Coordinates of N, CA and C in Angstrom, one line a residue:
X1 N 0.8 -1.2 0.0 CA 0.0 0.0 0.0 C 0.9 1.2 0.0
X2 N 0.7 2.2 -0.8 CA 1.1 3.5 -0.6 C 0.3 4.3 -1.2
X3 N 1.1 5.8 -0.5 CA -0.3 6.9 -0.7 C 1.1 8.3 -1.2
X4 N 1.1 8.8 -2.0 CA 2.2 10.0 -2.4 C 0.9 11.1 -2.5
X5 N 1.3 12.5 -1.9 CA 0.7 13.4 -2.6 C 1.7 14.5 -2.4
X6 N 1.4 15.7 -3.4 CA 2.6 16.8 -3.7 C 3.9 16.7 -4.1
X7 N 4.2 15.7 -4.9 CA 5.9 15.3 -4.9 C 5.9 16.7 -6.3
X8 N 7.3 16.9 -6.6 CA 7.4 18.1 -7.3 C 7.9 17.1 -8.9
X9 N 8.2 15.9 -9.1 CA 8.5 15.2 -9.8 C 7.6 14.2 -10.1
X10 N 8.0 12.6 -10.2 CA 7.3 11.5 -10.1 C 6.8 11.2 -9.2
X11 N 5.8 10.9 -8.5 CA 5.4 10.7 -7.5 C 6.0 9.0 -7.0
X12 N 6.0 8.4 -8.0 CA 6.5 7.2 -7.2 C 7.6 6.9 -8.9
X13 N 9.0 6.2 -9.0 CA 9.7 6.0 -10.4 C 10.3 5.0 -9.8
X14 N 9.6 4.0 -10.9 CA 10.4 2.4 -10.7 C 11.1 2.4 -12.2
X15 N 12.1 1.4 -12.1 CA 13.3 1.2 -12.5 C 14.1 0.0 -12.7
X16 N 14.3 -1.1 -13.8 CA 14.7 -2.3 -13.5 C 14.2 -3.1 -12.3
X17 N 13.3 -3.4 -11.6 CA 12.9 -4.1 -10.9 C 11.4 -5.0 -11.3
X18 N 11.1 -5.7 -10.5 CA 9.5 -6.3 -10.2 C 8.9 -5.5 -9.1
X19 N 7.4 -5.0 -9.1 CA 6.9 -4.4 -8.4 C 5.5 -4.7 -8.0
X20 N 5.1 -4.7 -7.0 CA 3.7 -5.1 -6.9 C 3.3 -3.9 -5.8
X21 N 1.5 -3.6 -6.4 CA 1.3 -2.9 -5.0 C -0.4 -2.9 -5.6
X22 N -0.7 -2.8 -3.9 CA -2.3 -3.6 -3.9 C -3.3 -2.1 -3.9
X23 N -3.0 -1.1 -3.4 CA -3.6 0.2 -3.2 C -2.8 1.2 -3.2
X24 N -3.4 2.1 -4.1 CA -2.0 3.2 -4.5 C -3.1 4.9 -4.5
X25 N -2.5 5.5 -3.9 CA -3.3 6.5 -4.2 C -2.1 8.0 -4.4
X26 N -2.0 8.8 -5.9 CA -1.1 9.1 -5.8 C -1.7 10.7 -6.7
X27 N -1.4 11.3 -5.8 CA -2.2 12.9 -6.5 C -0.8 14.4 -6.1
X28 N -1.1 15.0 -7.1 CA -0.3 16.6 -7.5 C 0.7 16.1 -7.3
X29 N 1.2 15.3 -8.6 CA 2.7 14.5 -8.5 C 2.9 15.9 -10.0
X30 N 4.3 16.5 -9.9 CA 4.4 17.4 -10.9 C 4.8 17.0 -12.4
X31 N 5.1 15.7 -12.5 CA 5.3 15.3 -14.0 C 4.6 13.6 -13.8
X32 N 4.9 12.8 -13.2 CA 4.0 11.6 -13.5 C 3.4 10.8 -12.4
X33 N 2.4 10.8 -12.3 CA 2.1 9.5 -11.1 C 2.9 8.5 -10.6
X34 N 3.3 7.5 -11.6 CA 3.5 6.5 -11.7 C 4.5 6.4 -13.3
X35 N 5.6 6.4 -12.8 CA 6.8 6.0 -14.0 C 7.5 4.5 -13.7
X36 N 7.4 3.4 -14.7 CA 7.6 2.5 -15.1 C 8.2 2.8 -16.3
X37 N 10.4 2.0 -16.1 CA 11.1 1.8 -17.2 C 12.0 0.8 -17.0
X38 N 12.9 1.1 -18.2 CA 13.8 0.4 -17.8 C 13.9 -1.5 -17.6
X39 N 12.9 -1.8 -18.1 CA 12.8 -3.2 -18.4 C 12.3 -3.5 -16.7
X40 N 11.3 -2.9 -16.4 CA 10.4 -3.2 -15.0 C 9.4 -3.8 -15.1
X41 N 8.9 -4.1 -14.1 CA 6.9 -5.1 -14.1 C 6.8 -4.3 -13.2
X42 N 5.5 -3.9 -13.5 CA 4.8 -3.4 -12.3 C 2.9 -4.1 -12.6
X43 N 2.8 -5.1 -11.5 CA 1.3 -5.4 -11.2 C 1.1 -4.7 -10.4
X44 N -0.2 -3.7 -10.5 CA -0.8 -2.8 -9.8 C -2.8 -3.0 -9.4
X45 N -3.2 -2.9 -8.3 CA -4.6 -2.8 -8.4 C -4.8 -2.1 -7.3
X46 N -6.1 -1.3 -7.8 CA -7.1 -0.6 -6.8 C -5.9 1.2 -6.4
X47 N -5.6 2.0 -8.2 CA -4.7 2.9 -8.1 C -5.8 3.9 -8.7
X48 N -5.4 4.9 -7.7 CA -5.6 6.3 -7.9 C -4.8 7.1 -8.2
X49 N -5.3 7.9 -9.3 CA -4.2 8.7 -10.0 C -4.4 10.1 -10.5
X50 N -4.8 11.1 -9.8 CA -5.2 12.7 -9.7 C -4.2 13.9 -9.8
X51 N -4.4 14.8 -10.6 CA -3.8 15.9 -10.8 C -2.9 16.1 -11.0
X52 N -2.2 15.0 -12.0 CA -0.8 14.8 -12.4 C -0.6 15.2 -14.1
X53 N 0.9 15.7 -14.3 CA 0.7 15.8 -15.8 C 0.7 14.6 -16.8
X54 N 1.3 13.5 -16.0 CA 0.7 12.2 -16.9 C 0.7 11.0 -15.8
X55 N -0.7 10.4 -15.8 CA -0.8 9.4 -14.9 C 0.3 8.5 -14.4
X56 N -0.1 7.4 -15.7 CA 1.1 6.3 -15.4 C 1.7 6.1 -16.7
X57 N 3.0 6.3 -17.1 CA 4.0 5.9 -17.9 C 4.7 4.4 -18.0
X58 N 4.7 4.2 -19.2 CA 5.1 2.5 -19.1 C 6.1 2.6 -20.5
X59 N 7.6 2.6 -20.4 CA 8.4 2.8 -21.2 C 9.9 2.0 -20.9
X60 N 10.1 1.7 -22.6 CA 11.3 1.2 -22.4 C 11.6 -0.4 -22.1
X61 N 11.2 -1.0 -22.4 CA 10.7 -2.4 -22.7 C 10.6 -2.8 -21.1
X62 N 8.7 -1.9 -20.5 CA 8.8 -2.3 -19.4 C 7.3 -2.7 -19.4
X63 N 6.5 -3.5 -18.5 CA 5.2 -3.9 -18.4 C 4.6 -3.6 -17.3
X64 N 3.3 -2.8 -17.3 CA 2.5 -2.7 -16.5 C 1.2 -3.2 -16.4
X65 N 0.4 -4.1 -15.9 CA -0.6 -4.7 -15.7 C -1.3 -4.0 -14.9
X66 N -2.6 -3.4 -14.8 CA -3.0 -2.7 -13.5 C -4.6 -3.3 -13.3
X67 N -5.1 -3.4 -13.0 CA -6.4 -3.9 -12.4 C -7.1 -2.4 -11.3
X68 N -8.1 -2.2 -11.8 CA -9.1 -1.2 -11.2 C -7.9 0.1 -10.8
X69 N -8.0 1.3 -11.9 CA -7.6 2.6 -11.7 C -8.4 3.3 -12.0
X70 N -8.5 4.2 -11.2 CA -9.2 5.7 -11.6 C -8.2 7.0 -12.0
X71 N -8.4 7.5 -13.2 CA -7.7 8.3 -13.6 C -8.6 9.9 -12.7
X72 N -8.3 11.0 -12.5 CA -8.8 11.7 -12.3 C -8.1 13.4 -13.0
X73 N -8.5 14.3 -13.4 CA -7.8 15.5 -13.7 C -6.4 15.5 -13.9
X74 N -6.0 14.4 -14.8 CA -4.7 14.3 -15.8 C -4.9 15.0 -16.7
X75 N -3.6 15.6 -17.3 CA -3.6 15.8 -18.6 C -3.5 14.8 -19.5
X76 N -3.0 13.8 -19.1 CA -2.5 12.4 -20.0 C -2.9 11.3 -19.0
X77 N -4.0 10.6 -19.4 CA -4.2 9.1 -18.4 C -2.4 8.3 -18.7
X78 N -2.4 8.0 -19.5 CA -1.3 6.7 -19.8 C -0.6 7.0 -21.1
X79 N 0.8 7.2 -20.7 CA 1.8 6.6 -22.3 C 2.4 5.7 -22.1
X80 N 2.8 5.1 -23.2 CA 2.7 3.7 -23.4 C 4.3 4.1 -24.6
X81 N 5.4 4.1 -24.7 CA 6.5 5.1 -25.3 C 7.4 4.2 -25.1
X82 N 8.5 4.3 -26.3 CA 10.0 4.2 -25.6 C 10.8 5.7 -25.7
X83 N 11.3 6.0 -24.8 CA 12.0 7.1 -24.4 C 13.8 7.0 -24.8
X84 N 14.4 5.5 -24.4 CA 15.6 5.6 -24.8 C 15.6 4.6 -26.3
X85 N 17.0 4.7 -27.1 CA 17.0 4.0 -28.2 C 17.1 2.7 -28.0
X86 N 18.7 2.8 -26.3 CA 18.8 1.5 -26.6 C 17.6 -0.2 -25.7
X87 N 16.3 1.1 -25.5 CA 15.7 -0.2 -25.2 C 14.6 0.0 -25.9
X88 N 13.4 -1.0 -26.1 CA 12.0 -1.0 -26.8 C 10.8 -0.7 -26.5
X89 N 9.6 -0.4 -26.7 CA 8.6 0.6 -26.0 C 8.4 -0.7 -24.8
X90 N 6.9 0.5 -24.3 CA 6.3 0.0 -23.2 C 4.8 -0.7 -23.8
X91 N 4.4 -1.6 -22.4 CA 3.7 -2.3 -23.2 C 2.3 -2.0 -21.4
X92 N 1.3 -1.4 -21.5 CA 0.4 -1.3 -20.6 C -0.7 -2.0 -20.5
X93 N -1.2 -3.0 -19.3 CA -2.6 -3.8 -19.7 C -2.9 -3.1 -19.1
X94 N -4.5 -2.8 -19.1 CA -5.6 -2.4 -18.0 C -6.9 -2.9 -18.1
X95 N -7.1 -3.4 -16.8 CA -8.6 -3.7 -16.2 C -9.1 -2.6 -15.6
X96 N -10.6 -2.5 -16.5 CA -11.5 -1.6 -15.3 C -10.7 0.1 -15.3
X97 N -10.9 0.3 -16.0 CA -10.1 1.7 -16.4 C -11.4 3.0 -16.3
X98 N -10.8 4.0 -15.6 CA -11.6 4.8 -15.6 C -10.7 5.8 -16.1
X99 N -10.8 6.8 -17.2 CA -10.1 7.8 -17.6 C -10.5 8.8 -18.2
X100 N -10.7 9.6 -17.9 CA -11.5 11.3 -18.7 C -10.0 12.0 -19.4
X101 N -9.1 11.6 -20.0 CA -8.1 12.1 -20.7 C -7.4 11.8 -21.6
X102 N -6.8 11.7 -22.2 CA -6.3 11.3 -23.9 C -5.1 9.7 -22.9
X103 N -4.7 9.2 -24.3 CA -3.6 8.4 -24.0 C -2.9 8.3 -24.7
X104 N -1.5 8.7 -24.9 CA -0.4 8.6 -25.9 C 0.1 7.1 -26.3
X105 N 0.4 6.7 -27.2 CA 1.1 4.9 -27.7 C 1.9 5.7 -29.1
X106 N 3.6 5.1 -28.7 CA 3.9 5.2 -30.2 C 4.0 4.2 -30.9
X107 N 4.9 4.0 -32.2 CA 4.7 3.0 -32.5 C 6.0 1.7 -32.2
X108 N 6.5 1.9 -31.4 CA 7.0 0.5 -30.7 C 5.9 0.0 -29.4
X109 N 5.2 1.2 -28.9 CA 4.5 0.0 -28.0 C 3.0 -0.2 -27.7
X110 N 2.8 -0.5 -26.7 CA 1.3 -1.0 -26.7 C 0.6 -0.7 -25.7
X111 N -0.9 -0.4 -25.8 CA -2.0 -0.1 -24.4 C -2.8 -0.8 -24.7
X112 N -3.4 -1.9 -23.9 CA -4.7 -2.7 -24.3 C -5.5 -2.2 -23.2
X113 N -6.8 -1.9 -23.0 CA -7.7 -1.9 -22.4 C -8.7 -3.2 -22.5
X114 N -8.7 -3.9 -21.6 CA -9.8 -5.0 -21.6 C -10.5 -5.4 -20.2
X115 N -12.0 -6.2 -20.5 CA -12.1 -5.8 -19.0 C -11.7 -7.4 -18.7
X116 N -10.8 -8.3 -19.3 CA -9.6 -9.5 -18.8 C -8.8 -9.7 -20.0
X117 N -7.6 -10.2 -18.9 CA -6.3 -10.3 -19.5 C -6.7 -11.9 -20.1

């Protein structure tokens, strides 16, 4: 469980690792909610994600699975991007997605919305 609010950056930035987390609530993060790179997993459920310039980022041959999010007053719910050359995009699942904001995908990676994997 974690809870971030006011960070001036990421509010939470994972990085080469596995990540799990069961309730997330992460608001006025100043550039992303939730950053996933660098060849990371992050399984996520039951994440709140408010007043951030981009929700959750998933870049760089990294995977995000999330089950039950609420996007709230993003500018960007989710990119889905590779940022460096020498790795490959991001690849984002989501369950149960609630989002009132656009979503970026370029073309090395992927955003599936379904309501199962």
């Amino acid at each position: 469980n974690i809870k971030i609010k006011n960070a001036y950056n990421d509010c939470l930035d994972l990085s080469a690792g596995s990540y799990y987390i069961t309730n997330g609530e992460f608001t006025k993060c100043g550039d992303k909610g939730i950053s996933v790179g660098e060849k990371s997993y992050l399984n996520a459920k039951n994440i709140i994600l408010n007043s951030s310039n981009i929700g959750l980022s998933v870049k760089d041959l990294s995977k995000a699975i999330v089950d039950k999010s609420n996007f709230k007053e993003n500018k960007i719910c989710i990119e889905s991007i590779q940022k460096k050359q020498e790795f490959g995009g991001g690849l984002a699942l989501m369950k149960n997605l609630n989002c009132n904001s656009t979503n970026i995908i370029d073309k090395q990676s992927t955003l599936k919305i379904k309501n199962e994997f």
